[in-house]
């Protein structure tokens, strides 16, 4: 899949978690890698919660995606250890697990259907009585009717992960160029990896759409850690919400999923997130509200990523469309794309995620927008 005489072996477009992890893996294996991005880490990862939740996010109708999420989550412990070693940076990798809860009887009924589906897939979901829940997390509201433990769903802090990946990639020899790529034809590389998140649409014509997510950051008063250690996800009077505790006192409370492309923060979304969060974890009412922000997830028509060559372009590999799962999918994406670059042989795990499944949906690069997005 390579031609001769190019300036570098691999050009990576995008220095978010996906592009940087791919660059790290390839540079560590001796390839000359250049990563292009005017604002590394400014995409969806800048607002993401960082849950590594293949079990809690195993939804009806997404079996192939669930398989990839599980494969990536299984790689996270070794990936985290290797990245800490390579970068010298701590990035908040925590393994206490996730508690899934329902506030009211109706919330619990809805949650139980999903837990039954997840258990049917053989996933580790352990139902808990209210007493068992509160033994694990006394901070949960007494009204919470029930829950379940997903012990293998972990978390990481994306705002620390990206600098760690950047350091590891650069230490391995990758070069960062702080400029946007306007056209793929401007690049002089044997292989190009398009890992530009939402920016991939204009460069490739792939049907990557922006999906808005509003999210809040709270901080426990007095510089102490939050009063709970698990990631808490739940239904509260029909609202879905999660609260992700960090060791430094931060709690990430999210997130909306909106089919819109603006990044406005709305009063209604903040109200719903806070109400649902405080209903489940009353102590959050005493926390400082330090940030309200919106980001854009790179979604695809089936909400699964696009991993592999563009149709008819074996020298251009897509690694985009990770939607709500780009942090958990970072290790598997990096490994599979790096192996593909090095061997030219696609891992069987890639088969359901090829760009060809959208043939006809995109229609090639959008000539009206290509090159304009950074003007
Ligand atoms: C509110 C919210 C919560 C989330 N929570 C989670 C979570 O808990 N767990 C999880 O796994 N995922 C979560 N995500 C999703 C996750 O953030 C994304 O899937 C992930 O960031 C995708 O990584 P990426 O590197 O592909 O894209 P991005 O993080 O968007 O990075 C893309 C990079 O490409 C660059 N770029 C774009 N166009 C160009 C161009 N033309 N030239 C050069 N560079 C370019 C950008 O500057 C950016 O740095 C969440 C997202 C949001 C919005």
GROMACS .gro file of C-alpha atoms and ligand atoms in nm:
model
  428
    1UNK     CA    1   0.000   0.000   0.000
    2UNK     CA    2   0.297   0.232  -0.026
    3UNK     CA    3   0.466   0.420  -0.303
    4UNK     CA    4   0.834   0.518  -0.325
    5UNK     CA    5   1.000   0.858  -0.298
    6UNK     CA    6   0.762   1.014  -0.043
    7UNK     CA    7   0.898   1.256   0.218
    8UNK     CA    8   0.770   1.051   0.512
    9UNK     CA    9   0.625   0.707   0.569
   10UNK     CA   10   0.299   0.818   0.732
   11UNK     CA   11   0.111   1.147   0.751
   12UNK     CA   12  -0.152   1.154   1.026
   13UNK     CA   13  -0.420   1.422   0.998
   14UNK     CA   14  -0.547   1.511   1.346
   15UNK     CA   15  -0.371   1.506   1.683
   16UNK     CA   16  -0.662   1.407   1.903
   17UNK     CA   17  -0.646   1.081   2.099
   18UNK     CA   18  -0.693   0.868   1.787
   19UNK     CA   19  -0.434   1.036   1.564
   20UNK     CA   20  -0.176   1.061   1.842
   21UNK     CA   21  -0.216   0.698   1.947
   22UNK     CA   22  -0.179   0.581   1.587
   23UNK     CA   23   0.128   0.804   1.546
   24UNK     CA   24   0.281   0.673   1.870
   25UNK     CA   25   0.234   0.310   1.767
   26UNK     CA   26   0.382   0.368   1.420
   27UNK     CA   27   0.676   0.585   1.530
   28UNK     CA   28   0.760   0.332   1.802
   29UNK     CA   29   0.790   0.071   1.529
   30UNK     CA   30   1.044   0.277   1.340
   31UNK     CA   31   0.836   0.460   1.078
   32UNK     CA   32   0.885   0.828   0.993
   33UNK     CA   33   0.559   0.987   1.106
   34UNK     CA   34   0.432   1.345   1.078
   35UNK     CA   35   0.112   1.453   1.257
   36UNK     CA   36  -0.073   1.761   1.129
   37UNK     CA   37  -0.303   1.960   1.359
   38UNK     CA   38  -0.330   2.334   1.430
   39UNK     CA   39  -0.483   2.272   1.772
   40UNK     CA   40  -0.400   1.927   1.912
   41UNK     CA   41  -0.655   1.807   2.165
   42UNK     CA   42  -0.908   2.078   2.083
   43UNK     CA   43  -1.167   1.842   1.935
   44UNK     CA   44  -1.422   1.623   2.110
   45UNK     CA   45  -1.160   1.495   2.355
   46UNK     CA   46  -1.136   1.842   2.511
   47UNK     CA   47  -1.480   1.801   2.665
   48UNK     CA   48  -1.516   1.420   2.688
   49UNK     CA   49  -1.587   1.251   3.020
   50UNK     CA   50  -1.344   0.965   2.959
   51UNK     CA   51  -1.560   0.671   3.061
   52UNK     CA   52  -1.431   0.336   2.938
   53UNK     CA   53  -1.776   0.178   2.938
   54UNK     CA   54  -1.823  -0.110   2.695
   55UNK     CA   55  -2.067  -0.281   2.934
   56UNK     CA   56  -2.285   0.012   3.045
   57UNK     CA   57  -2.291   0.131   2.683
   58UNK     CA   58  -2.382  -0.205   2.528
   59UNK     CA   59  -2.708  -0.098   2.365
   60UNK     CA   60  -2.973  -0.286   2.172
   61UNK     CA   61  -2.887  -0.320   1.804
   62UNK     CA   62  -2.513  -0.242   1.838
   63UNK     CA   63  -2.359  -0.589   1.881
   64UNK     CA   64  -2.065  -0.535   1.645
   65UNK     CA   65  -1.980  -0.203   1.806
   66UNK     CA   66  -2.008  -0.364   2.151
   67UNK     CA   67  -1.759  -0.629   2.039
   68UNK     CA   68  -1.508  -0.363   1.937
   69UNK     CA   69  -1.564  -0.168   2.260
   70UNK     CA   70  -1.497  -0.482   2.463
   71UNK     CA   71  -1.184  -0.562   2.261
   72UNK     CA   72  -1.052  -0.213   2.322
   73UNK     CA   73  -1.141  -0.204   2.692
   74UNK     CA   74  -0.953  -0.533   2.735
   75UNK     CA   75  -0.643  -0.359   2.596
   76UNK     CA   76  -0.672  -0.058   2.828
   77UNK     CA   77  -0.479  -0.191   3.132
   78UNK     CA   78  -0.169  -0.276   2.928
   79UNK     CA   79  -0.209   0.036   2.711
   80UNK     CA   80  -0.231   0.258   3.022
   81UNK     CA   81   0.078   0.100   3.178
   82UNK     CA   82   0.275   0.132   2.854
   83UNK     CA   83   0.166   0.492   2.801
   84UNK     CA   84   0.255   0.594   3.156
   85UNK     CA   85   0.597   0.440   3.106
   86UNK     CA   86   0.651   0.599   2.765
   87UNK     CA   87   0.526   0.949   2.856
   88UNK     CA   88   0.598   0.983   3.227
   89UNK     CA   89   0.251   1.142   3.249
   90UNK     CA   90  -0.035   1.029   3.480
   91UNK     CA   91  -0.373   1.054   3.309
   92UNK     CA   92  -0.625   0.958   3.575
   93UNK     CA   93  -0.678   0.594   3.480
   94UNK     CA   94  -0.912   0.453   3.749
   95UNK     CA   95  -1.057   0.104   3.785
   96UNK     CA   96  -1.319   0.129   4.062
   97UNK     CA   97  -1.596   0.033   3.820
   98UNK     CA   98  -1.934   0.178   3.733
   99UNK     CA   99  -2.261   0.174   3.927
  100UNK     CA  100  -2.572   0.192   3.711
  101UNK     CA  101  -2.878   0.312   3.902
  102UNK     CA  102  -3.247   0.393   3.868
  103UNK     CA  103  -3.406   0.668   4.078
  104UNK     CA  104  -3.776   0.581   4.050
  105UNK     CA  105  -3.963   0.259   3.983
  106UNK     CA  106  -4.007   0.364   3.619
  107UNK     CA  107  -3.637   0.446   3.586
  108UNK     CA  108  -3.547   0.109   3.732
  109UNK     CA  109  -3.783  -0.076   3.498
  110UNK     CA  110  -3.616   0.091   3.198
  111UNK     CA  111  -3.267   0.023   3.332
  112UNK     CA  112  -3.345  -0.342   3.407
  113UNK     CA  113  -3.438  -0.412   3.046
  114UNK     CA  114  -3.096  -0.291   2.937
  115UNK     CA  115  -2.916  -0.481   3.214
  116UNK     CA  116  -3.098  -0.801   3.112
  117UNK     CA  117  -2.982  -0.747   2.752
  118UNK     CA  118  -2.625  -0.688   2.869
  119UNK     CA  119  -2.633  -0.999   3.089
  120UNK     CA  120  -2.770  -1.194   2.793
  121UNK     CA  121  -2.452  -1.102   2.605
  122UNK     CA  122  -2.255  -1.255   2.894
  123UNK     CA  123  -2.133  -0.918   3.020
  124UNK     CA  124  -2.046  -0.868   3.388
  125UNK     CA  125  -2.351  -0.685   3.530
  126UNK     CA  126  -2.439  -0.762   3.894
  127UNK     CA  127  -2.779  -0.637   4.015
  128UNK     CA  128  -2.773  -0.474   4.359
  129UNK     CA  129  -3.044  -0.399   4.614
  130UNK     CA  130  -3.062  -0.040   4.742
  131UNK     CA  131  -2.878  -0.149   5.057
  132UNK     CA  132  -2.596  -0.302   4.851
  133UNK     CA  133  -2.576   0.013   4.642
  134UNK     CA  134  -2.545   0.239   4.942
  135UNK     CA  135  -2.290   0.008   5.106
  136UNK     CA  136  -2.073   0.074   4.800
  137UNK     CA  137  -2.159   0.442   4.762
  138UNK     CA  138  -2.317   0.607   5.069
  139UNK     CA  139  -2.336   0.932   4.871
  140UNK     CA  140  -2.623   0.795   4.661
  141UNK     CA  141  -2.964   0.943   4.743
  142UNK     CA  142  -3.181   0.728   4.974
  143UNK     CA  143  -3.456   0.750   4.708
  144UNK     CA  144  -3.251   0.549   4.453
  145UNK     CA  145  -3.458   0.234   4.396
  146UNK     CA  146  -3.194  -0.005   4.271
  147UNK     CA  147  -2.888  -0.056   4.058
  148UNK     CA  148  -2.622  -0.282   3.916
  149UNK     CA  149  -2.244  -0.295   3.922
  150UNK     CA  150  -2.034  -0.308   3.605
  151UNK     CA  151  -1.694  -0.369   3.766
  152UNK     CA  152  -1.497  -0.372   3.442
  153UNK     CA  153  -1.614  -0.027   3.318
  154UNK     CA  154  -1.334   0.214   3.409
  155UNK     CA  155  -1.235   0.577   3.340
  156UNK     CA  156  -0.952   0.805   3.233
  157UNK     CA  157  -0.916   1.186   3.211
  158UNK     CA  158  -0.907   1.281   2.839
  159UNK     CA  159  -0.757   1.623   2.914
  160UNK     CA  160  -0.454   1.443   3.060
  161UNK     CA  161  -0.459   1.153   2.816
  162UNK     CA  162  -0.400   1.368   2.508
  163UNK     CA  163  -0.083   1.536   2.645
  164UNK     CA  164   0.042   1.192   2.753
  165UNK     CA  165  -0.011   1.056   2.401
  166UNK     CA  166   0.151   1.363   2.248
  167UNK     CA  167   0.460   1.319   2.465
  168UNK     CA  168   0.480   0.946   2.390
  169UNK     CA  169   0.441   1.003   2.016
  170UNK     CA  170   0.707   1.275   2.010
  171UNK     CA  171   0.947   1.073   2.226
  172UNK     CA  172   0.905   0.786   1.979
  173UNK     CA  173   1.007   1.023   1.699
  174UNK     CA  174   0.678   1.150   1.553
  175UNK     CA  175   0.689   1.514   1.438
  176UNK     CA  176   0.395   1.748   1.504
  177UNK     CA  177   0.318   2.015   1.247
  178UNK     CA  178   0.080   2.278   1.394
  179UNK     CA  179  -0.105   2.351   1.071
  180UNK     CA  180  -0.434   2.225   0.924
  181UNK     CA  181  -0.450   1.997   0.623
  182UNK     CA  182  -0.674   2.154   0.361
  183UNK     CA  183  -0.650   1.879   0.095
  184UNK     CA  184  -0.514   1.527   0.126
  185UNK     CA  185  -0.332   1.582  -0.202
  186UNK     CA  186  -0.112   1.841  -0.026
  187UNK     CA  187   0.050   1.562   0.179
  188UNK     CA  188   0.368   1.387   0.068
  189UNK     CA  189   0.357   1.054   0.248
  190UNK     CA  190   0.345   0.690   0.150
  191UNK     CA  191   0.035   0.638   0.367
  192UNK     CA  192  -0.208   0.895   0.507
  193UNK     CA  193  -0.420   0.828   0.816
  194UNK     CA  194  -0.720   1.060   0.847
  195UNK     CA  195  -0.790   1.088   1.221
  196UNK     CA  196  -0.942   1.435   1.212
  197UNK     CA  197  -1.263   1.356   1.402
  198UNK     CA  198  -1.543   1.575   1.262
  199UNK     CA  199  -1.288   1.729   1.021
  200UNK     CA  200  -1.271   1.400   0.831
  201UNK     CA  201  -1.594   1.472   0.643
  202UNK     CA  202  -1.458   1.766   0.447
  203UNK     CA  203  -1.130   1.588   0.370
  204UNK     CA  204  -1.271   1.252   0.263
  205UNK     CA  205  -1.641   1.286   0.189
  206UNK     CA  206  -1.716   1.023   0.453
  207UNK     CA  207  -2.057   1.077   0.615
  208UNK     CA  208  -1.921   1.193   0.952
  209UNK     CA  209  -2.173   1.418   1.126
  210UNK     CA  210  -2.134   1.641   1.430
  211UNK     CA  211  -2.336   1.535   1.735
  212UNK     CA  212  -2.354   1.798   2.007
  213UNK     CA  213  -2.290   1.712   2.371
  214UNK     CA  214  -2.327   1.956   2.660
  215UNK     CA  215  -2.141   1.866   2.976
  216UNK     CA  216  -2.063   2.021   3.317
  217UNK     CA  217  -1.761   2.019   3.544
  218UNK     CA  218  -1.815   2.054   3.917
  219UNK     CA  219  -1.560   2.063   4.197
  220UNK     CA  220  -1.590   1.937   4.553
  221UNK     CA  221  -1.548   2.227   4.798
  222UNK     CA  222  -1.235   2.245   5.012
  223UNK     CA  223  -1.001   2.073   4.771
  224UNK     CA  224  -1.110   1.723   4.876
  225UNK     CA  225  -1.193   1.422   4.657
  226UNK     CA  226  -1.562   1.369   4.566
  227UNK     CA  227  -1.762   1.166   4.816
  228UNK     CA  228  -1.798   0.875   4.571
  229UNK     CA  229  -1.542   0.666   4.383
  230UNK     CA  230  -1.738   0.475   4.119
  231UNK     CA  231  -1.859   0.627   3.796
  232UNK     CA  232  -2.234   0.667   3.858
  233UNK     CA  233  -2.465   0.640   3.557
  234UNK     CA  234  -2.833   0.639   3.584
  235UNK     CA  235  -3.186   0.730   3.501
  236UNK     CA  236  -3.346   1.002   3.713
  237UNK     CA  237  -3.711   1.075   3.633
  238UNK     CA  238  -3.648   0.972   3.272
  239UNK     CA  239  -3.327   1.174   3.230
  240UNK     CA  240  -3.006   0.986   3.162
  241UNK     CA  241  -2.701   1.124   3.339
  242UNK     CA  242  -2.353   1.021   3.448
  243UNK     CA  243  -2.117   1.154   3.713
  244UNK     CA  244  -1.746   1.078   3.680
  245UNK     CA  245  -1.536   1.146   3.993
  246UNK     CA  246  -1.171   1.247   3.961
  247UNK     CA  247  -0.914   1.219   4.238
  248UNK     CA  248  -0.848   1.596   4.233
  249UNK     CA  249  -1.207   1.679   4.335
  250UNK     CA  250  -1.356   1.726   3.988
  251UNK     CA  251  -1.684   1.563   3.889
  252UNK     CA  252  -1.784   1.551   3.524
  253UNK     CA  253  -2.161   1.554   3.483
  254UNK     CA  254  -2.297   1.476   3.141
  255UNK     CA  255  -2.407   1.475   2.879
  256UNK     CA  256  -2.668   1.568   2.624
  257UNK     CA  257  -2.678   1.395   2.284
  258UNK     CA  258  -2.821   1.639   2.031
  259UNK     CA  259  -2.842   1.623   1.652
  260UNK     CA  260  -2.713   1.980   1.617
  261UNK     CA  261  -2.386   2.138   1.512
  262UNK     CA  262  -2.366   2.446   1.735
  263UNK     CA  263  -2.172   2.458   2.063
  264UNK     CA  264  -2.407   2.682   2.257
  265UNK     CA  265  -2.463   2.593   2.622
  266UNK     CA  266  -2.833   2.618   2.703
  267UNK     CA  267  -2.997   2.689   3.037
  268UNK     CA  268  -3.238   2.401   2.986
  269UNK     CA  269  -2.961   2.145   2.939
  270UNK     CA  270  -2.770   2.272   3.242
  271UNK     CA  271  -3.090   2.255   3.447
  272UNK     CA  272  -3.166   1.897   3.340
  273UNK     CA  273  -2.813   1.773   3.401
  274UNK     CA  274  -2.792   1.936   3.744
  275UNK     CA  275  -3.136   1.820   3.850
  276UNK     CA  276  -3.070   1.460   3.747
  277UNK     CA  277  -2.720   1.465   3.900
  278UNK     CA  278  -2.836   1.612   4.232
  279UNK     CA  279  -3.134   1.373   4.245
  280UNK     CA  280  -2.891   1.080   4.234
  281UNK     CA  281  -2.605   1.236   4.435
  282UNK     CA  282  -2.743   1.511   4.664
  283UNK     CA  283  -2.396   1.627   4.771
  284UNK     CA  284  -2.338   1.768   4.421
  285UNK     CA  285  -2.564   2.061   4.515
  286UNK     CA  286  -2.283   2.186   4.740
  287UNK     CA  287  -2.015   2.163   4.470
  288UNK     CA  288  -1.871   2.456   4.273
  289UNK     CA  289  -1.996   2.470   3.915
  290UNK     CA  290  -1.671   2.544   3.730
  291UNK     CA  291  -1.748   2.479   3.366
  292UNK     CA  292  -2.039   2.434   3.127
  293UNK     CA  293  -1.930   2.347   2.776
  294UNK     CA  294  -2.044   2.177   2.457
  295UNK     CA  295  -1.845   1.961   2.216
  296UNK     CA  296  -1.912   1.786   1.886
  297UNK     CA  297  -1.880   1.410   1.859
  298UNK     CA  298  -1.782   1.261   1.522
  299UNK     CA  299  -2.081   1.034   1.445
  300UNK     CA  300  -2.156   0.813   1.145
  301UNK     CA  301  -2.486   0.684   1.003
  302UNK     CA  302  -2.460   0.368   1.219
  303UNK     CA  303  -2.273   0.539   1.506
  304UNK     CA  304  -1.976   0.303   1.468
  305UNK     CA  305  -1.628   0.417   1.362
  306UNK     CA  306  -1.479   0.406   1.014
  307UNK     CA  307  -1.151   0.214   1.022
  308UNK     CA  308  -0.964   0.129   0.704
  309UNK     CA  309  -0.891   0.240   0.349
  310UNK     CA  310  -1.111   0.478   0.158
  311UNK     CA  311  -1.277   0.301  -0.136
  312UNK     CA  312  -1.023   0.288  -0.420
  313UNK     CA  313  -0.752   0.456  -0.207
  314UNK     CA  314  -0.542   0.188  -0.033
  315UNK     CA  315  -0.292   0.459   0.065
  316UNK     CA  316  -0.550   0.661   0.264
  317UNK     CA  317  -0.679   0.504   0.585
  318UNK     CA  318  -0.970   0.646   0.782
  319UNK     CA  319  -0.965   0.629   1.162
  320UNK     CA  320  -1.264   0.844   1.250
  321UNK     CA  321  -1.634   0.843   1.340
  322UNK     CA  322  -1.573   0.725   1.698
  323UNK     CA  323  -1.879   0.921   1.814
  324UNK     CA  324  -1.938   0.861   2.189
  325UNK     CA  325  -1.659   0.605   2.226
  326UNK     CA  326  -1.333   0.754   2.099
  327UNK     CA  327  -1.157   0.738   2.434
  328UNK     CA  328  -1.239   0.375   2.506
  329UNK     CA  329  -1.164   0.286   2.142
  330UNK     CA  330  -0.821   0.453   2.136
  331UNK     CA  331  -0.607   0.140   2.205
  332UNK     CA  332  -0.776  -0.093   1.959
  333UNK     CA  333  -0.790   0.172   1.687
  334UNK     CA  334  -0.420   0.249   1.726
  335UNK     CA  335  -0.319  -0.117   1.720
  336UNK     CA  336  -0.536  -0.218   1.424
  337UNK     CA  337  -0.451   0.084   1.209
  338UNK     CA  338  -0.078   0.057   1.287
  339UNK     CA  339  -0.082  -0.314   1.199
  340UNK     CA  340  -0.263  -0.238   0.875
  341UNK     CA  341  -0.005   0.025   0.778
  342UNK     CA  342   0.282  -0.209   0.860
  343UNK     CA  343   0.152  -0.534   0.712
  344UNK     CA  344  -0.112  -0.429   0.461
  345UNK     CA  345  -0.328  -0.709   0.605
  346UNK     CA  346  -0.651  -0.604   0.780
  347UNK     CA  347  -0.722  -0.764   1.117
  348UNK     CA  348  -1.058  -0.950   1.110
  349UNK     CA  349  -1.180  -0.712   1.384
  350UNK     CA  350  -1.180  -0.435   1.121
  351UNK     CA  351  -1.422  -0.611   0.886
  352UNK     CA  352  -1.751  -0.454   1.007
  353UNK     CA  353  -1.605  -0.103   1.015
  354UNK     CA  354  -1.487  -0.044   0.659
  355UNK     CA  355  -1.555   0.282   0.475
  356UNK     CA  356  -1.717   0.083   0.193
  357UNK     CA  357  -2.028   0.022   0.407
  358UNK     CA  358  -2.124   0.382   0.335
  359UNK     CA  359  -2.071   0.360  -0.040
  360UNK     CA  360  -2.308   0.608  -0.197
  361UNK     CA  361  -2.378   0.784   0.133
  362UNK     CA  362  -2.102   1.040   0.103
  363UNK     CA  363  -2.001   1.078  -0.257
  364UNK     CA  364  -1.641   1.193  -0.226
  365UNK     CA  365  -1.489   1.505  -0.076
  366UNK     CA  366  -1.724   1.799  -0.053
  367UNK     CA  367  -1.567   2.039  -0.299
  368UNK     CA  368  -1.767   2.329  -0.162
  369UNK     CA  369  -1.617   2.300   0.186
  370UNK     CA  370  -1.283   2.127   0.137
  371UNK     CA  371  -1.010   2.360   0.254
  372UNK     CA  372  -1.249   2.621   0.391
  373UNK     CA  373  -1.296   2.503   0.746
  374UNK     CA  374  -0.979   2.663   0.884
  375UNK     CA  375  -0.999   2.986   0.686
  376LIG     C1  376  -1.974   1.558   2.573
  376LIG     C2  377  -1.887   1.443   2.525
  376LIG     C3  378  -1.861   1.337   2.613
  376LIG     C4  379  -1.784   1.229   2.570
  376LIG     N1  380  -1.758   1.128   2.658
  376LIG     C5  381  -1.685   1.019   2.617
  376LIG     C6  382  -1.657   0.914   2.707
  376LIG     O1  383  -1.694   0.918   2.825
  376LIG     N2  384  -1.588   0.805   2.660
  376LIG     C7  385  -1.544   0.797   2.530
  376LIG     O2  386  -1.484   0.694   2.493
  376LIG     N3  387  -1.568   0.897   2.442
  376LIG     C8  388  -1.639   1.007   2.483
  376LIG     N4  389  -1.665   1.110   2.395
  376LIG     C9  390  -1.627   1.093   2.254
  376LIG    C10  391  -1.481   1.124   2.230
  376LIG     O3  392  -1.447   1.252   2.279
  376LIG    C11  393  -1.451   1.121   2.079
  376LIG     O4  394  -1.501   1.002   2.022
  376LIG    C12  395  -1.300   1.127   2.057
  376LIG     O5  396  -1.250   1.251   2.106
  376LIG    C13  397  -1.265   1.112   1.910
  376LIG     O6  398  -1.125   1.126   1.899
  376LIG     P1  399  -1.059   1.180   1.764
  376LIG     O7  400  -0.914   1.190   1.790
  376LIG     O8  401  -1.107   1.096   1.651
  376LIG     O9  402  -1.128   1.322   1.740
  376LIG     P2  403  -1.114   1.459   1.821
  376LIG    O10  404  -1.093   1.435   1.965
  376LIG    O11  405  -1.232   1.540   1.781
  376LIG    O12  406  -0.980   1.524   1.760
  376LIG    C14  407  -0.974   1.557   1.623
  376LIG    C15  408  -0.849   1.643   1.600
  376LIG    O13  409  -0.837   1.662   1.459
  376LIG    C16  410  -0.800   1.796   1.434
  376LIG     N5  411  -0.840   1.830   1.297
  376LIG    C17  412  -0.964   1.841   1.246
  376LIG     N6  413  -0.961   1.874   1.117
  376LIG    C18  414  -0.829   1.887   1.083
  376LIG    C19  415  -0.761   1.920   0.963
  376LIG     N7  416  -0.825   1.948   0.848
  376LIG     N8  417  -0.623   1.925   0.965
  376LIG    C20  418  -0.555   1.897   1.079
  376LIG     N9  419  -0.617   1.864   1.196
  376LIG    C21  420  -0.752   1.859   1.197
  376LIG    C22  421  -0.869   1.876   1.544
  376LIG    O14  422  -0.801   2.001   1.567
  376LIG    C23  423  -0.858   1.781   1.664
  376LIG    O15  424  -0.741   1.807   1.741
  376LIG    C24  425  -1.736   1.223   2.436
  376LIG    C25  426  -1.759   1.332   2.351
  376LIG    C26  427  -1.832   1.440   2.395
  376LIG    C27  428  -1.855   1.556   2.301
   0.00000   0.00000   0.00000
